PDB file of C-alpha atoms in Angstrom:
ATOM      1  CA  LEU Q 234     103.525 115.190 123.678  1.00  0.00           C
ATOM      2  CA  PHE Q 235     101.520 118.256 124.532  1.00  0.00           C
ATOM      3  CA  PRO Q 236      98.410 119.543 122.753  1.00  0.00           C
ATOM      4  CA  GLY Q 237      99.469 121.580 119.748  1.00  0.00           C
ATOM      5  CA  HIS Q 238     102.614 119.505 119.242  1.00  0.00           C
ATOM      6  CA  ARG Q 239     100.853 116.751 117.345  1.00  0.00           C
ATOM      7  CA  ARG Q 240     101.802 116.374 113.698  1.00  0.00           C
ATOM      8  CA  VAL Q 241     101.580 114.059 110.723  1.00  0.00           C
ATOM      9  CA  ASP Q 242     104.439 113.729 108.230  1.00  0.00           C
ATOM     10  CA  HIS Q 243     103.605 112.119 104.894  1.00  0.00           C
ATOM     11  CA  ASP Q 244     105.901 110.184 102.615  1.00  0.00           C
ATOM     12  CA  THR Q 245     105.723 107.735  99.729  1.00  0.00           C
ATOM     13  CA  PHE Q 246     108.393 105.357  98.532  1.00  0.00           C
ATOM     14  CA  THR Q 247     108.746 102.654  95.888  1.00  0.00           C
ATOM     15  CA  LEU Q 248     111.045  99.646  95.966  1.00  0.00           C
ATOM     16  CA  THR Q 249     111.504  97.271  93.050  1.00  0.00           C
ATOM     17  CA  ARG Q 250     113.144  93.861  93.190  1.00  0.00           C
ATOM     18  CA  ARG Q 251     113.661  91.107  90.658  1.00  0.00           C
ATOM     19  CA  TYR Q 252     113.500  87.504  91.830  1.00  0.00           C
ATOM     20  CA  ASP Q 253     114.590  84.463  89.824  1.00  0.00           C
ATOM     21  CA  PHE Q 254     111.336  82.709  90.639  1.00  0.00           C
ATOM     22  CA  PRO Q 255     107.962  82.714  88.841  1.00  0.00           C
ATOM     23  CA  PRO Q 256     105.264  85.133  90.060  1.00  0.00           C
ATOM     24  CA  ARG Q 257     103.211  82.301  91.586  1.00  0.00           C
ATOM     25  CA  ALA Q 258     106.147  81.354  93.867  1.00  0.00           C
ATOM     26  CA  VAL Q 259     106.827  84.942  94.950  1.00  0.00           C
ATOM     27  CA  PHE Q 260     103.120  85.574  95.513  1.00  0.00           C
ATOM     28  CA  ALA Q 261     102.839  82.355  97.548  1.00  0.00           C
ATOM     29  CA  ALA Q 262     105.550  83.611  99.922  1.00  0.00           C
ATOM     30  CA  TRP Q 263     103.215  86.554 100.726  1.00  0.00           C
ATOM     31  CA  ALA Q 264     100.106  84.366 101.020  1.00  0.00           C
ATOM     32  CA  GLU Q 265     101.328  81.336 103.010  1.00  0.00           C
ATOM     33  CA  PRO Q 266     101.428  82.132 106.757  1.00  0.00           C
ATOM     34  CA  ALA Q 267     104.495  80.045 107.700  1.00  0.00           C
ATOM     35  CA  ALA Q 268     106.561  81.406 104.810  1.00  0.00           C
ATOM     36  CA  LYS Q 269     105.524  85.023 105.469  1.00  0.00           C
ATOM     37  CA  ARG Q 270     106.381  84.691 109.162  1.00  0.00           C
ATOM     38  CA  ARG Q 271     109.922  83.547 108.311  1.00  0.00           C
ATOM     39  CA  TRP Q 272     110.823  86.404 105.971  1.00  0.00           C
ATOM     40  CA  PHE Q 273     108.569  89.164 107.309  1.00  0.00           C
ATOM     41  CA  ALA Q 274     108.190  88.795 111.069  1.00  0.00           C
ATOM     42  CA  GLU Q 275     111.309  86.974 112.239  1.00  0.00           C
ATOM     43  CA  THR Q 276     113.401  90.115 112.218  1.00  0.00           C
ATOM     44  CA  GLU Q 277     117.030  89.834 113.242  1.00  0.00           C
ATOM     45  CA  GLY Q 278     117.607  90.952 116.830  1.00  0.00           C
ATOM     46  CA  PHE Q 279     113.913  90.908 117.750  1.00  0.00           C
ATOM     47  CA  ALA Q 280     112.562  88.565 120.442  1.00  0.00           C
ATOM     48  CA  ASP Q 281     109.157  87.329 121.581  1.00  0.00           C
ATOM     49  CA  ILE Q 282     107.884  87.370 117.988  1.00  0.00           C
ATOM     50  CA  GLU Q 283     104.233  86.738 117.209  1.00  0.00           C
ATOM     51  CA  HIS Q 284     102.679  86.588 113.734  1.00  0.00           C
ATOM     52  CA  ALA Q 285      99.253  85.713 112.352  1.00  0.00           C
ATOM     53  CA  LEU Q 286      97.979  85.931 108.770  1.00  0.00           C
ATOM     54  CA  ASP Q 287      94.473  85.404 107.383  1.00  0.00           C
ATOM     55  CA  PHE Q 288      95.238  85.894 103.678  1.00  0.00           C
ATOM     56  CA  ARG Q 289      91.963  86.930 102.074  1.00  0.00           C
ATOM     57  CA  VAL Q 290      90.240  90.196 101.200  1.00  0.00           C
ATOM     58  CA  GLY Q 291      89.164  91.592 104.571  1.00  0.00           C
ATOM     59  CA  GLY Q 292      91.631  89.304 106.328  1.00  0.00           C
ATOM     60  CA  LEU Q 293      93.953  90.480 109.053  1.00  0.00           C
ATOM     61  CA  GLU Q 294      97.684  90.208 109.541  1.00  0.00           C
ATOM     62  CA  SER Q 295      99.435  91.004 112.789  1.00  0.00           C
ATOM     63  CA  ALA Q 296     103.025  90.856 113.902  1.00  0.00           C
ATOM     64  CA  SER Q 297     104.805  91.970 117.026  1.00  0.00           C
ATOM     65  CA  GLY Q 298     108.221  91.661 118.555  1.00  0.00           C
ATOM     66  CA  ARG Q 299     110.524  93.144 121.135  1.00  0.00           C
ATOM     67  CA  ALA Q 300     113.376  95.221 119.705  1.00  0.00           C
ATOM     68  CA  PRO Q 301     116.947  94.864 120.980  1.00  0.00           C
ATOM     69  CA  ASP Q 302     116.448  98.070 123.014  1.00  0.00           C
ATOM     70  CA  GLY Q 303     113.433  96.487 124.740  1.00  0.00           C
ATOM     71  CA  GLY Q 304     110.651  98.371 122.916  1.00  0.00           C
ATOM     72  CA  ARG Q 305     107.747  96.343 121.560  1.00  0.00           C
ATOM     73  CA  PHE Q 306     106.624  97.031 118.004  1.00  0.00           C
ATOM     74  CA  THR Q 307     103.300  95.906 116.585  1.00  0.00           C
ATOM     75  CA  TYR Q 308     102.021  95.746 113.010  1.00  0.00           C
ATOM     76  CA  ASP Q 309      98.287  95.347 112.383  1.00  0.00           C
ATOM     77  CA  ALA Q 310      97.079  95.134 108.777  1.00  0.00           C
ATOM     78  CA  VAL Q 311      93.841  94.697 106.871  1.00  0.00           C
ATOM     79  CA  ILE Q 312      94.072  93.184 103.390  1.00  0.00           C
ATOM     80  CA  HIS Q 313      91.918  95.250 101.032  1.00  0.00           C
ATOM     81  CA  ASP Q 314      92.627  93.688  97.639  1.00  0.00           C
ATOM     82  CA  ILE Q 315      94.095  90.464  96.283  1.00  0.00           C
ATOM     83  CA  GLU Q 316      94.542  89.641  92.618  1.00  0.00           C
ATOM     84  CA  GLU Q 317      95.876  86.081  92.733  1.00  0.00           C
ATOM     85  CA  GLY Q 318      99.482  85.990  91.580  1.00  0.00           C
ATOM     86  CA  ALA Q 319      99.479  89.671  90.609  1.00  0.00           C
ATOM     87  CA  ARG Q 320      98.643  92.128  93.404  1.00  0.00           C
ATOM     88  CA  VAL Q 321      98.111  92.652  97.137  1.00  0.00           C
ATOM     89  CA  ILE Q 322      96.943  95.930  98.703  1.00  0.00           C
ATOM     90  CA  LEU Q 323      96.836  96.369 102.460  1.00  0.00           C
ATOM     91  CA  ALA Q 324      96.596  99.119 105.050  1.00  0.00           C
ATOM     92  CA  TYR Q 325      98.515  98.834 108.298  1.00  0.00           C
ATOM     93  CA  ARG Q 326      99.096 100.580 111.597  1.00  0.00           C
ATOM     94  CA  MET Q 327     102.292 100.364 113.616  1.00  0.00           C
ATOM     95  CA  THR Q 328     102.768 101.020 117.309  1.00  0.00           C
ATOM     96  CA  MET Q 329     105.784 101.234 119.605  1.00  0.00           C
ATOM     97  CA  ASP Q 330     105.052 100.227 123.205  1.00  0.00           C
ATOM     98  CA  GLY Q 331     101.353 100.747 122.455  1.00  0.00           C
ATOM     99  CA  THR Q 332     101.781 104.270 121.042  1.00  0.00           C
ATOM    100  CA  PRO Q 333     100.712 104.672 117.383  1.00  0.00           C
ATOM    101  CA  ILE Q 334     103.674 105.685 115.198  1.00  0.00           C
ATOM    102  CA  SER Q 335     102.279 105.340 111.656  1.00  0.00           C
ATOM    103  CA  VAL Q 336      99.433 104.371 109.371  1.00  0.00           C
ATOM    104  CA  SER Q 337     100.325 103.149 105.881  1.00  0.00           C
ATOM    105  CA  LEU Q 338      98.917 101.866 102.609  1.00  0.00           C
ATOM    106  CA  ALA Q 339     101.062  99.287 100.798  1.00  0.00           C
ATOM    107  CA  THR Q 340     100.579  98.038  97.237  1.00  0.00           C
ATOM    108  CA  VAL Q 341     102.602  95.050  96.049  1.00  0.00           C
ATOM    109  CA  THR Q 342     102.563  93.951  92.417  1.00  0.00           C
ATOM    110  CA  PHE Q 343     104.053  90.805  90.917  1.00  0.00           C
ATOM    111  CA  GLU Q 344     104.863  90.867  87.192  1.00  0.00           C
ATOM    112  CA  ALA Q 345     106.408  88.135  85.051  1.00  0.00           C
ATOM    113  CA  ASP Q 346     109.888  89.205  83.944  1.00  0.00           C
ATOM    114  CA  LYS Q 347     111.371  86.644  81.543  1.00  0.00           C
ATOM    115  CA  ASP Q 348     111.929  83.589  83.788  1.00  0.00           C
ATOM    116  CA  GLY Q 349     111.448  85.530  87.027  1.00  0.00           C
ATOM    117  CA  THR Q 350     109.325  88.129  88.793  1.00  0.00           C
ATOM    118  CA  ARG Q 351     109.525  91.874  89.056  1.00  0.00           C
ATOM    119  CA  LEU Q 352     108.055  92.867  92.423  1.00  0.00           C
ATOM    120  CA  THR Q 353     107.105  96.512  92.927  1.00  0.00           C
ATOM    121  CA  TYR Q 354     106.320  97.688  96.456  1.00  0.00           C
ATOM    122  CA  VAL Q 355     104.752 101.127  96.910  1.00  0.00           C
ATOM    123  CA  GLU Q 356     104.067 102.494 100.383  1.00  0.00           C
ATOM    124  CA  GLN Q 357     102.215 105.679 101.313  1.00  0.00           C
ATOM    125  CA  ASP Q 358     102.815 106.671 104.927  1.00  0.00           C
ATOM    126  CA  ALA Q 359     101.396 108.964 107.576  1.00  0.00           C
ATOM    127  CA  PHE Q 360     104.054 109.164 110.324  1.00  0.00           C
ATOM    128  CA  LEU Q 361     102.621 110.332 113.624  1.00  0.00           C
ATOM    129  CA  ASP Q 362     104.056 112.952 115.963  1.00  0.00           C
ATOM    130  CA  GLY Q 363     107.673 112.539 114.842  1.00  0.00           C
ATOM    131  CA  LEU Q 364     107.867 109.013 116.289  1.00  0.00           C
ATOM    132  CA  ASP Q 365     108.894 107.380 112.993  1.00  0.00           C
ATOM    133  CA  ASN Q 366     109.953 108.494 109.519  1.00  0.00           C
ATOM    134  CA  ALA Q 367     110.494 107.275 105.982  1.00  0.00           C
ATOM    135  CA  GLY Q 368     114.219 106.502 106.274  1.00  0.00           C
ATOM    136  CA  PRO Q 369     114.000 103.618 108.758  1.00  0.00           C
ATOM    137  CA  ARG Q 370     110.747 102.390 107.196  1.00  0.00           C
ATOM    138  CA  ARG Q 371     112.268 102.218 103.714  1.00  0.00           C
ATOM    139  CA  GLU Q 372     115.333 100.430 105.127  1.00  0.00           C
ATOM    140  CA  GLY Q 373     113.141  97.962 107.011  1.00  0.00           C
ATOM    141  CA  VAL Q 374     111.052  97.081 103.969  1.00  0.00           C
ATOM    142  CA  ALA Q 375     114.197  96.767 101.821  1.00  0.00           C
ATOM    143  CA  TRP Q 376     115.639  94.362 104.407  1.00  0.00           C
ATOM    144  CA  GLN Q 377     112.410  92.331 104.377  1.00  0.00           C
ATOM    145  CA  LEU Q 378     112.503  92.085 100.567  1.00  0.00           C
ATOM    146  CA  GLU Q 379     116.044  90.700 100.838  1.00  0.00           C
ATOM    147  CA  GLN Q 380     114.782  88.181 103.392  1.00  0.00           C
ATOM    148  CA  LEU Q 381     112.090  87.236 100.888  1.00  0.00           C
ATOM    149  CA  ALA Q 382     114.833  86.380  98.374  1.00  0.00           C
ATOM    150  CA  LEU Q 383     116.456  84.098 100.983  1.00  0.00           C
ATOM    151  CA  GLU Q 384     113.101  82.482 101.768  1.00  0.00           C
ATOM    152  CA  LEU Q 385     112.497  81.736  98.073  1.00  0.00           C
ATOM    153  CA  ALA Q 386     115.974  80.239  97.674  1.00  0.00           C
ATOM    154  CA  GLU Q 387     115.562  78.058 100.770  1.00  0.00           C
ATOM    155  CA  ALA Q 388     112.138  76.883  99.592  1.00  0.00           C
ATOM    156  CA  ARG Q 389     113.651  75.885  96.240  1.00  0.00           C
ATOM    157  CA  GLU Q 390     116.386  73.943  98.063  1.00  0.00           C
ATOM    158  CA  GLY Q 391     113.778  72.203 100.224  1.00  0.00           C
ATOM    159  CA  VAL Q 392     114.995  73.760 103.505  1.00  0.00           C
ATOM    160  CA  HIS Q 393     111.386  74.556 104.570  1.00  0.00           C
TER     161      HIS Q 393
END
């Protein structure tokens, strides 16, 4: 990119899912490093996956992996707020082959919904220089939330 061609595109999206598990179980899948790695970082088609999670206010989370096309994506987050069983707020930066592509703020809430949980995920994004956009990001997060459902079901069945 040349000087003067830099830009920032902003977007916000909300995804809501209902899980047939209590809020403490859904929250635990975000807080427990091994569980989060399985549903969040072990993305289909990606190789050479790394993931680390220090789940506390001020803690860091990082994930990286090589895409099927060979590009390496990284995710580096700082956890800014945790309300046990109810809320997580984090800010994260993504890169592709070392080039920053976005900076985002994500808020996740967990609410009791009869015998399950209503999870609401809100993300506010700053996409950098046209290198990423809301469509693929929304699809990626939606896919991860489906993987979370599989993780919860496997945990209930004692697979993990």
